Structure formats: structure tokens, C-alpha cells
CSV table of C-alpha atoms and ligand atoms in Angstrom, one decimal:
chain,number,residue,atom,x,y,z
A,167,UNK,CA,61.4,90.4,101.5
A,168,UNK,CA,60.0,90.7,105.0
A,169,UNK,CA,61.9,88.5,107.5
A,170,UNK,CA,59.7,87.0,110.1
A,171,UNK,CA,62.0,86.2,113.0
A,172,UNK,CA,59.5,83.8,114.5
A,173,UNK,CA,60.1,81.5,111.6
A,174,UNK,CA,63.7,81.1,112.6
A,175,UNK,CA,62.8,79.3,115.8
A,176,UNK,CA,65.2,76.6,116.9
A,177,UNK,CA,67.0,76.5,113.6
A,178,UNK,CA,67.8,80.2,114.0
A,179,UNK,CA,69.1,79.8,117.4
A,180,UNK,CA,71.2,76.9,116.2
A,181,UNK,CA,72.6,79.0,113.4
A,182,UNK,CA,73.5,81.8,115.8
A,183,UNK,CA,75.3,79.3,118.0
A,184,UNK,CA,77.2,77.8,115.1
A,185,UNK,CA,78.1,81.3,113.9
A,186,UNK,CA,79.4,82.1,117.4
A,187,UNK,CA,81.5,79.0,117.5
A,188,UNK,CA,83.0,79.6,114.1
A,189,UNK,CA,83.6,83.3,114.5
A,190,UNK,CA,87.3,82.6,114.5
A,191,UNK,CA,87.1,80.8,111.1
A,192,UNK,CA,87.2,82.6,107.8
A,193,UNK,CA,84.0,82.3,105.7
A,194,UNK,CA,84.6,79.3,103.4
A,195,UNK,CA,84.0,81.5,100.3
A,196,UNK,CA,86.3,84.3,101.4
A,197,UNK,CA,90.0,84.4,101.3
A,198,UNK,CA,92.9,86.9,101.6
A,199,UNK,CA,92.3,88.0,98.0
A,200,UNK,CA,88.8,89.0,98.9
A,201,UNK,CA,89.7,90.9,102.1
A,202,UNK,CA,92.3,92.8,100.2
A,203,UNK,CA,90.3,93.3,97.0
A,204,UNK,CA,90.3,97.1,97.5
A,205,UNK,CA,94.0,97.1,98.1
A,206,UNK,CA,96.2,94.8,95.9
A,207,UNK,CA,96.4,91.2,94.6
A,208,UNK,CA,97.6,88.6,97.1
A,209,UNK,CA,99.9,86.0,95.5
A,210,UNK,CA,101.8,82.8,96.3
A,211,UNK,CA,104.8,81.0,95.0
A,212,UNK,CA,104.1,77.6,93.6
A,213,UNK,CA,105.6,74.5,92.1
A,214,UNK,CA,104.0,72.2,89.6
A,215,UNK,CA,103.8,69.5,92.4
A,216,UNK,CA,101.7,71.8,94.5
A,217,UNK,CA,99.3,72.3,91.6
A,218,UNK,CA,98.8,68.5,91.5
A,219,UNK,CA,97.8,68.3,95.2
A,220,UNK,CA,94.0,69.0,95.6
A,221,UNK,CA,94.4,70.2,99.2
A,222,UNK,CA,96.9,72.8,98.0
A,223,UNK,CA,95.0,73.9,94.9
A,224,UNK,CA,91.8,74.3,97.0
A,225,UNK,CA,93.7,76.6,99.4
A,226,UNK,CA,95.3,78.5,96.5
A,227,UNK,CA,92.0,79.1,94.8
A,228,UNK,CA,90.3,80.2,98.0
A,229,UNK,CA,93.0,82.5,99.2
A,230,UNK,CA,95.1,83.9,96.3
A,231,UNK,CA,94.6,85.7,93.0
A,232,UNK,CA,98.2,85.8,91.8
A,233,UNK,CA,100.9,83.1,91.3
A,234,UNK,CA,104.7,83.2,91.0
A,235,UNK,CA,106.5,80.1,89.8
A,236,UNK,CA,108.9,79.3,92.7
A,237,UNK,CA,111.7,77.9,90.5
A,238,UNK,CA,110.3,76.9,87.1
A,239,UNK,CA,111.0,80.1,85.2
A,240,UNK,CA,114.6,80.7,86.4
A,241,UNK,CA,117.2,80.5,83.7
A,242,UNK,CA,118.7,77.2,84.8
A,243,UNK,CA,115.4,75.2,84.8
A,244,UNK,CA,113.8,76.9,81.8
A,245,UNK,CA,116.8,77.2,79.5
A,246,UNK,CA,119.1,74.2,80.4
A,247,UNK,CA,121.0,74.3,77.1
A,248,UNK,CA,121.7,77.1,74.7
A,249,UNK,CA,119.4,75.8,72.0
A,250,UNK,CA,116.9,74.1,74.3
A,251,UNK,CA,114.1,75.5,76.5
A,252,UNK,CA,112.3,73.4,79.0
A,253,UNK,CA,108.8,75.1,78.8
A,254,UNK,CA,106.7,72.2,80.3
A,255,UNK,CA,106.6,73.2,84.0
A,256,UNK,CA,106.4,76.9,83.4
A,257,UNK,CA,103.6,76.4,80.9
A,258,UNK,CA,101.7,74.2,83.4
A,259,UNK,CA,101.7,77.0,85.9
A,260,UNK,CA,100.7,79.6,83.4
A,261,UNK,CA,97.9,77.3,82.1
A,262,UNK,CA,96.6,76.7,85.6
A,263,UNK,CA,96.6,80.5,86.2
A,264,UNK,CA,94.8,81.2,83.0
A,265,UNK,CA,92.2,78.5,83.7
A,266,UNK,CA,91.4,80.0,87.0
A,267,UNK,CA,91.8,83.7,86.1
A,268,UNK,CA,94.8,84.3,88.3
A,269,UNK,CA,97.6,86.8,87.6
A,270,UNK,CA,101.1,85.6,87.1
A,271,UNK,CA,104.4,87.3,88.2
A,272,UNK,CA,107.3,86.0,86.2
A,273,UNK,CA,110.4,85.1,88.3
A,274,UNK,CA,113.1,85.8,87.2
A,275,UNK,CA,115.1,86.8,84.1
A,276,UNK,CA,118.5,87.6,85.4
A,277,UNK,CA,120.0,86.2,88.6
A,278,UNK,CA,123.4,84.9,89.8
A,279,UNK,CA,121.9,81.7,91.2
A,280,UNK,CA,120.3,78.8,89.3
A,281,UNK,CA,122.1,79.7,86.1
A,282,UNK,CA,122.6,77.0,83.4
A,283,UNK,CA,126.1,75.6,83.0
A,284,UNK,CA,126.5,76.7,79.4
A,285,UNK,CA,125.8,80.4,80.1
A,286,UNK,CA,129.1,81.9,81.0
A,287,UNK,CA,131.3,79.6,78.8
A,288,UNK,CA,132.3,79.2,75.2
A,289,UNK,CA,132.3,75.8,73.6
A,290,UNK,CA,136.1,75.4,74.4
A,291,UNK,CA,135.4,76.1,78.1
A,292,UNK,CA,136.8,79.6,78.2
A,293,UNK,CA,134.8,82.5,79.6
A,294,UNK,CA,132.5,84.3,77.2
A,295,UNK,CA,133.0,88.0,76.2
A,296,UNK,CA,130.7,90.7,77.4
A,297,UNK,CA,129.3,91.0,73.9
A,298,UNK,CA,128.4,87.3,73.8
A,299,UNK,CA,126.9,87.3,77.3
A,300,UNK,CA,124.7,90.3,76.6
A,301,UNK,CA,123.6,88.6,73.3
A,302,UNK,CA,122.7,85.4,75.3
A,303,UNK,CA,120.9,87.5,77.9
A,304,UNK,CA,118.9,89.3,75.2
A,305,UNK,CA,118.0,86.1,73.4
A,306,UNK,CA,116.9,84.5,76.7
A,307,UNK,CA,114.8,87.4,77.8
A,308,UNK,CA,113.3,87.8,74.3
A,309,UNK,CA,112.2,84.2,74.1
A,310,UNK,CA,110.8,83.8,77.6
A,311,UNK,CA,109.0,87.2,77.8
A,312,UNK,CA,107.5,86.8,74.4
A,313,UNK,CA,106.2,83.3,75.1
A,314,UNK,CA,104.1,84.5,78.0
A,315,UNK,CA,103.2,88.0,76.6
A,316,UNK,CA,99.7,88.9,77.7
A,317,UNK,CA,99.7,86.1,80.3
A,318,UNK,CA,102.4,87.3,82.7
A,319,UNK,CA,101.7,90.8,83.8
A,320,UNK,CA,105.0,91.5,85.7
A,321,UNK,CA,108.6,90.3,85.6
A,322,UNK,CA,111.3,90.2,88.2
A,323,UNK,CA,113.9,91.3,85.6
A,324,UNK,CA,117.0,91.6,87.7
A,325,UNK,CA,117.2,89.7,91.0
A,326,UNK,CA,119.7,90.4,93.9
A,327,UNK,CA,122.3,92.4,92.1
A,328,UNK,CA,123.4,94.3,95.2
A,329,UNK,CA,126.4,92.8,97.2
A,330,UNK,CA,125.9,91.3,100.6
A,331,UNK,CA,129.0,93.1,101.8
A,332,UNK,CA,128.0,96.6,102.9
A,333,UNK,CA,131.3,98.0,101.7
A,334,UNK,CA,130.7,96.9,98.1
A,335,UNK,CA,128.0,98.2,95.7
A,336,UNK,CA,127.1,95.5,93.2
A,337,UNK,CA,127.5,91.8,93.8
A,338,UNK,CA,130.7,90.3,92.2
A,339,UNK,CA,128.7,87.8,90.2
A,340,UNK,CA,129.7,86.3,86.8
A,341,UNK,CA,127.2,88.8,85.3
A,342,UNK,CA,129.1,91.6,86.9
A,343,UNK,CA,132.6,90.3,86.3
A,344,UNK,CA,131.9,89.9,82.6
A,345,UNK,CA,129.6,92.8,81.8
A,346,UNK,CA,130.3,95.4,84.5
A,347,UNK,CA,127.0,97.0,85.6
A,348,UNK,CA,125.6,97.3,82.1
A,349,UNK,CA,123.8,93.9,82.3
A,350,UNK,CA,121.3,95.5,84.7
A,351,UNK,CA,120.0,98.3,82.4
A,352,UNK,CA,120.3,96.0,79.3
A,353,UNK,CA,118.1,93.3,81.0
A,354,UNK,CA,115.3,95.9,81.5
A,355,UNK,CA,115.6,97.2,78.0
A,356,UNK,CA,115.4,93.7,76.5
A,357,UNK,CA,112.4,92.9,78.7
A,358,UNK,CA,110.6,96.1,77.8
A,359,UNK,CA,111.2,95.5,74.1
A,360,UNK,CA,109.8,92.0,74.3
A,361,UNK,CA,106.6,93.1,76.1
A,362,UNK,CA,106.1,96.8,76.5
A,363,UNK,CA,103.0,96.2,78.7
A,364,UNK,CA,104.8,94.1,81.3
A,365,UNK,CA,105.5,95.7,84.7
A,366,UNK,CA,109.3,95.4,85.2
A,367,UNK,CA,110.8,94.9,88.7
A,368,UNK,CA,114.1,95.0,90.4
A,369,UNK,CA,113.9,92.4,93.2
A,370,UNK,CA,116.1,92.0,96.3
A,371,UNK,CA,116.2,90.9,100.0
A,372,UNK,CA,117.1,92.7,103.2
A,373,UNK,CA,115.8,95.8,101.4
A,374,UNK,CA,114.7,97.4,104.7
A,375,UNK,CA,118.1,97.3,106.4
A,376,UNK,CA,119.1,100.9,106.2
A,377,UNK,CA,122.5,100.5,104.6
A,378,UNK,CA,121.4,98.1,102.0
A,379,UNK,CA,118.3,100.2,101.3
A,380,UNK,CA,120.6,103.1,100.5
A,381,UNK,CA,122.6,101.0,98.1
A,382,UNK,CA,119.5,99.8,96.4
A,383,UNK,CA,118.1,103.3,96.2
A,384,UNK,CA,121.3,104.4,94.6
A,385,UNK,CA,121.0,101.7,91.9
A,386,UNK,CA,117.3,102.5,91.3
A,387,UNK,CA,117.9,106.2,91.0
A,388,UNK,CA,120.7,105.6,88.5
A,389,UNK,CA,118.4,103.5,86.4
A,390,UNK,CA,115.5,106.0,86.6
A,391,UNK,CA,117.9,108.9,85.8
A,392,UNK,CA,119.1,107.0,82.7
A,393,UNK,CA,115.5,106.4,81.6
A,394,UNK,CA,115.8,102.7,81.9
A,395,UNK,CA,112.3,101.1,81.6
A,396,UNK,CA,112.0,100.0,85.3
A,397,UNK,CA,108.5,100.3,86.9
A,398,UNK,CA,108.7,98.8,90.3
A,399,UNK,CA,110.8,97.3,93.1
A,400,UNK,CA,110.2,94.0,94.8
A,401,UNK,CA,110.9,93.7,98.6
A,402,UNK,CA,111.3,90.0,98.9
A,403,UNK,CA,110.1,90.1,102.5
A,404,UNK,CA,112.1,87.2,103.9
A,405,UNK,CA,111.5,88.6,107.4
A,406,UNK,CA,111.6,87.2,110.9
A,407,UNK,CA,110.3,87.6,114.4
A,408,UNK,CA,112.9,90.4,114.9
A,409,UNK,CA,112.9,92.4,111.7
A,410,UNK,CA,112.2,94.7,110.0
A,411,UNK,CA,110.9,97.4,112.3
A,412,UNK,CA,107.8,99.3,111.4
A,413,UNK,CA,109.9,102.4,110.8
A,414,UNK,CA,112.4,100.6,108.5
A,415,UNK,CA,109.5,99.1,106.5
A,416,UNK,CA,107.7,102.4,106.1
A,417,UNK,CA,110.8,104.3,105.2
A,418,UNK,CA,111.8,101.7,102.6
A,419,UNK,CA,108.4,101.7,100.9
A,420,UNK,CA,108.2,105.5,100.9
A,421,UNK,CA,111.7,106.1,99.7
A,422,UNK,CA,111.5,103.7,96.8
A,423,UNK,CA,108.0,105.1,96.1
A,424,UNK,CA,109.5,108.6,95.9
A,425,UNK,CA,111.4,107.6,92.8
A,426,UNK,CA,108.1,107.0,91.1
A,427,UNK,CA,108.4,103.2,91.4
A,428,UNK,CA,105.6,100.9,92.6
A,429,UNK,CA,106.4,98.5,95.4
A,430,UNK,CA,105.4,94.9,95.9
A,431,UNK,CA,106.4,92.4,98.6
A,432,UNK,CA,107.3,89.5,96.4
A,433,UNK,CA,108.4,86.6,98.6
A,434,UNK,CA,106.9,87.1,102.0
A,435,UNK,CA,107.5,84.8,104.9
A,436,UNK,CA,108.2,85.4,108.6
A,437,UNK,CA,110.9,83.0,109.8
A,438,UNK,CA,110.7,81.9,113.5
A,439,UNK,CA,114.6,82.0,113.5
A,440,UNK,CA,116.8,85.1,113.0
A,441,UNK,CA,118.0,85.8,109.5
A,442,UNK,CA,121.1,83.9,108.6
A,443,UNK,CA,122.6,84.2,105.2
A,444,UNK,CA,125.7,82.0,105.9
A,445,UNK,CA,125.1,78.3,106.2
A,446,UNK,CA,126.1,76.9,109.6
A,447,UNK,CA,125.9,73.8,111.6
A,448,UNK,CA,122.9,73.4,113.8
A,449,UNK,CA,123.7,74.2,117.4
A,450,UNK,CA,123.0,71.5,119.9
A,451,UNK,CA,120.9,73.8,122.1
A,452,UNK,CA,118.5,74.4,119.3
A,453,UNK,CA,115.1,72.7,119.3
A,454,UNK,CA,112.6,72.5,116.5
A,455,UNK,CA,109.7,73.6,118.7
A,456,UNK,CA,107.3,76.2,117.4
A,457,UNK,CA,106.7,77.7,120.8
A,458,UNK,CA,103.6,79.7,121.8
A,459,UNK,CA,106.0,82.7,122.2
A,460,UNK,CA,107.2,82.3,118.7
A,461,UNK,CA,103.7,82.0,117.4
A,462,UNK,CA,102.6,85.1,119.3
A,463,UNK,CA,105.5,87.2,118.1
A,464,UNK,CA,104.9,86.0,114.5
A,465,UNK,CA,101.2,86.9,114.7
A,466,UNK,CA,102.2,90.4,115.9
A,467,UNK,CA,104.7,90.7,113.1
A,468,UNK,CA,102.2,89.8,110.4
A,469,UNK,CA,99.6,92.1,111.9
A,470,UNK,CA,102.0,95.0,111.8
A,471,UNK,CA,103.3,94.3,108.3
A,472,UNK,CA,99.8,94.2,106.8
A,473,UNK,CA,98.9,97.4,108.6
A,474,UNK,CA,101.8,99.1,107.0
A,475,UNK,CA,101.0,97.7,103.6
A,476,UNK,CA,97.4,99.0,103.9
A,477,UNK,CA,98.7,102.4,105.1
A,478,UNK,CA,101.1,102.6,102.2
A,479,UNK,CA,98.6,101.3,99.7
A,480,UNK,CA,99.3,104.2,97.3
A,481,UNK,CA,102.7,102.7,96.5
A,482,UNK,CA,101.8,99.0,96.9
A,483,UNK,CA,100.6,96.9,94.0
A,484,UNK,CA,100.8,93.4,95.4
A,485,UNK,CA,101.9,91.0,98.2
A,486,UNK,CA,103.1,87.5,97.4
A,487,UNK,CA,103.9,84.8,99.9
A,488,UNK,CA,106.8,82.5,99.3
A,489,UNK,CA,105.2,79.1,99.5
A,490,UNK,CA,101.6,78.1,100.4
A,491,UNK,CA,101.6,76.8,104.0
A,492,UNK,CA,103.9,75.5,106.7
A,493,UNK,CA,103.4,72.0,105.1
A,494,UNK,CA,106.4,73.1,102.9
A,495,UNK,CA,108.7,76.1,103.0
A,496,UNK,CA,112.1,76.6,101.4
A,497,UNK,CA,113.1,77.6,105.0
A,498,UNK,CA,112.7,74.0,106.1
A,499,UNK,CA,116.1,73.3,104.5
A,500,UNK,CA,117.7,76.8,104.6
A,501,UNK,CA,120.1,77.7,105.9
A,502,UNK,CA,120.4,74.2,107.4
A,503,UNK,CA,118.6,71.0,106.5
A,504,UNK,CA,116.3,69.3,108.9
A,505,UNK,CA,115.2,72.3,110.9
A,506,UNK,CA,111.5,72.8,110.5
A,507,UNK,CA,110.4,76.4,110.1
A,508,UNK,CA,106.8,77.7,110.3
A,509,UNK,CA,106.9,81.0,108.4
A,510,UNK,CA,103.5,81.2,106.7
A,511,UNK,CA,99.8,82.0,107.4
A,512,UNK,CA,98.6,78.4,107.1
A,513,UNK,CA,99.8,75.5,109.2
A,514,UNK,CA,101.0,72.1,108.2
A,515,UNK,CA,97.4,70.9,107.7
A,516,UNK,CA,96.6,73.9,105.5
A,517,UNK,CA,94.5,75.6,108.3
A,518,UNK,CA,94.7,79.3,109.0
A,519,UNK,CA,97.0,80.2,111.9
A,520,UNK,CA,96.3,83.0,114.4
A,521,UNK,CA,98.3,85.4,112.3
A,522,UNK,CA,95.8,84.9,109.4
A,523,UNK,CA,92.9,86.3,111.5
A,524,UNK,CA,95.0,89.4,112.4
A,525,UNK,CA,95.8,90.0,108.7
A,526,UNK,CA,92.2,89.9,107.6
A,527,UNK,CA,90.9,91.9,110.6
A,528,UNK,CA,90.8,95.6,109.7
B,1218,9MR,O1,112.4,78.8,97.0
B,1218,9MR,C1,113.5,78.6,96.1
B,1218,9MR,C2,114.2,77.3,96.4
B,1218,9MR,O2,113.3,76.3,96.1
B,1218,9MR,C3,115.4,77.2,95.6
B,1218,9MR,O3,116.2,76.1,96.0
B,1218,9MR,C4,116.3,78.5,95.8
B,1218,9MR,C5,117.6,78.4,95.0
B,1218,9MR,O4,118.4,79.4,95.3
B,1218,9MR,O5,115.6,79.6,95.4
B,1218,9MR,C6,114.5,79.8,96.3
B,1218,9MR,O6,113.8,81.0,95.9
B,1218,9MR,C7,114.6,82.2,96.1
B,1218,9MR,C8,114.1,83.2,95.1
B,1218,9MR,O7,114.1,82.7,93.8
B,1218,9MR,C9,114.9,84.5,95.2
B,1218,9MR,N1,114.9,85.0,96.5
B,1218,9MR,C10,115.3,84.1,97.5
B,1218,9MR,C11,114.4,82.9,97.5
B,1218,9MR,C12,114.7,81.9,98.6
B,1218,9MR,O8,116.0,81.5,98.5
């Protein structure tokens, strides 16, 4: 069709003006998932409540093409009693994803937190044997993975098994106390047997801190050398204004990638406070303000991280944010309640923040 510019007249000028004014806004029909289509899926952690809120579902469907249940597939919530599964909330998330053609990452199959009360105990209250615990782990993984076979493409099989203390190797959890390190390899074997197509992950935090990265590398290498069916590693990505550095991030991705593992960032957020694992009282000199300096630094961090993800795309198979917008983040109550955080790309009113525009500009 031949375009006659004269026909544009005043309307055309108006259009150009509006386009200029809105240059800072994303096109209504384009979201993170579209900008990154050539790279990897962009996901988000959700609850069933969020999926009932039209403002949040609109944002999810515009921006993301992968979901992770924030809590509803963890062993405590989904398997509250030995002979009872609570499928409702997890099913609701999977159904929503299927209805809208979104991928789902399953989170998670074996973790030391959010475990059900019955798991480590016999009926008489004594501690279960290794044999019994591995049988329970098997039955749990078998039931959950098979239920969502073909609907969940990837699973965080083992979560956070490395100790916080740099002088220790594995975390001294009930899993470890009862089974030694065997529970890790077994969990992967059970998941692979239940769904041979599923992409199986080891997932952890502070993966870019050089000493922890080395301990994780050691674990992953051991699993690979023993031909355990592990495909990938999840860097949770609970980062902040001050870490990780570009070099730490690149080194981590490349080093894990060198083991033949794919890499995803599975729980991305950029806290405006420094990392604190240990709960502590709020200091009197601390304010809740999200200052322009914080916002600027956060924008620079997001820009840098996504540049690294694109540069390292041969290893990267997905980036998932932990929560949808600053309207709600787990960091609002962690490590202390009542301290608002602002760690995501969308603000409290679900609008893109300056960081968003840097992430989609390349
Ligand atoms: O975001 C989750 C929060 O709602 C739960 O209370 C918490 C329980 O420990 O788990 C949070 O999610 C965690 C994830 O499952 C594993 N990595 C760390 C995440 C933030 O704590």
C-alpha cells in the first residue's frame, strides 16, 4: 500500500506527539517475554491470591511466559499429612498456566524449610530411619512429579543443601542428619524416574559469592561424575544494590556452565537493603524511604544483570522474578517485618519502574 503522508494531516502530527510523550512507556502489547523472546522465557513467582487479582493477572499475562508457584508446591503445603495431598492451590496455578499457555517451573521437591510435621517422625514420635525417610521422599516426588507430568517442564529438585557456614560443606538439616548426603542424588533419581522429560535443577542462594560458589561447584561436579540425572542449576538471584559484581556473576554462570549444566536465575529480586540472613531488630536510624539514590543504583544493577544474562545466553534458559511487583514482596517482611522493600521491576501500582526500561533496551 502506498502511504500518502498528506492524508496524515493533523491526526498524524498528533500521533507523532503522543508517540513522543509515551516513548518512555512500553507498548501495551509488548512485555518482558517479547523483548526476550530470542533469549529465554521470563517468569514470575505467584500465589493463588495473585491469580484472583485482575490487575496482577493482566500484568502477568502482558509481561511473563513462565510461572513458579511461590509456596504451593513445597512439601509442607502440598503434602500436609502422610496420606493426604493438598492439590487445590497447586492445581489452580497449573490450570491458569495451561489456560494461558505459560510454562511452569515446579518449586520444590526437597528442602529443609516448609516441611510437613510428620515427615521426620515415626508414629511414636521417634526419628525415622534413613530407609524410611528415603521411601517417603521417593513417594512424595513420585506423586507430585507424575501429577504434573507434561505440564511442568522443570523442577527445583533439591533446594539450598549447601551450609551457610563457609567451613562446612552440606547444611546440617534433618535430611542430612538422617540420610547423609545420599538424599541429594536420590531425589534427582526419583524425579527423573517419575518424568524423564523434566529438566532437573539444583537451586541455591548466594551462588555468586566465590567461596559458596566453589562449594556448590564441588557438589554439582560430584553429582555429574556419578551420572546423577541433573540438568541445570538455579541461581536464586536474591541480590541487592551492592552484589553480586559483574565478574562474580559471569564467573558463576560460566563455571557451572562448564559442567554441562544449563543455568537459570530462578528467584530474581534486587533488595534496596544489604543481604542479611540473620534476623535482627530494626535499627532506629533506618528509614523506609526508597530514595532516588537507591532507585538509581537499582536501575544500574538490573541493567548490568540483564546485559550479563544476554551475553551468557548460551548457558541461560530462563529468568524468573520472585514476586510480581513492589505491591508485594517476601522481602517486605524478611528479615524483619514492617520494613518495606522495593525489589522488583514494577512499582506498587503495577507500573514499570526506570529499571524496566533499561532491561528492555538493547
Ligand atoms: O517467598 C517465600 C515466602 O512466602 C515463604 O514464607 C518462605 C518460607 O521460607 O519462602 C519464600 O520463598 C523462598 C524460596 O522458596 C526458596 N528460596 C528463598 C525464597 C525466599 O525466602
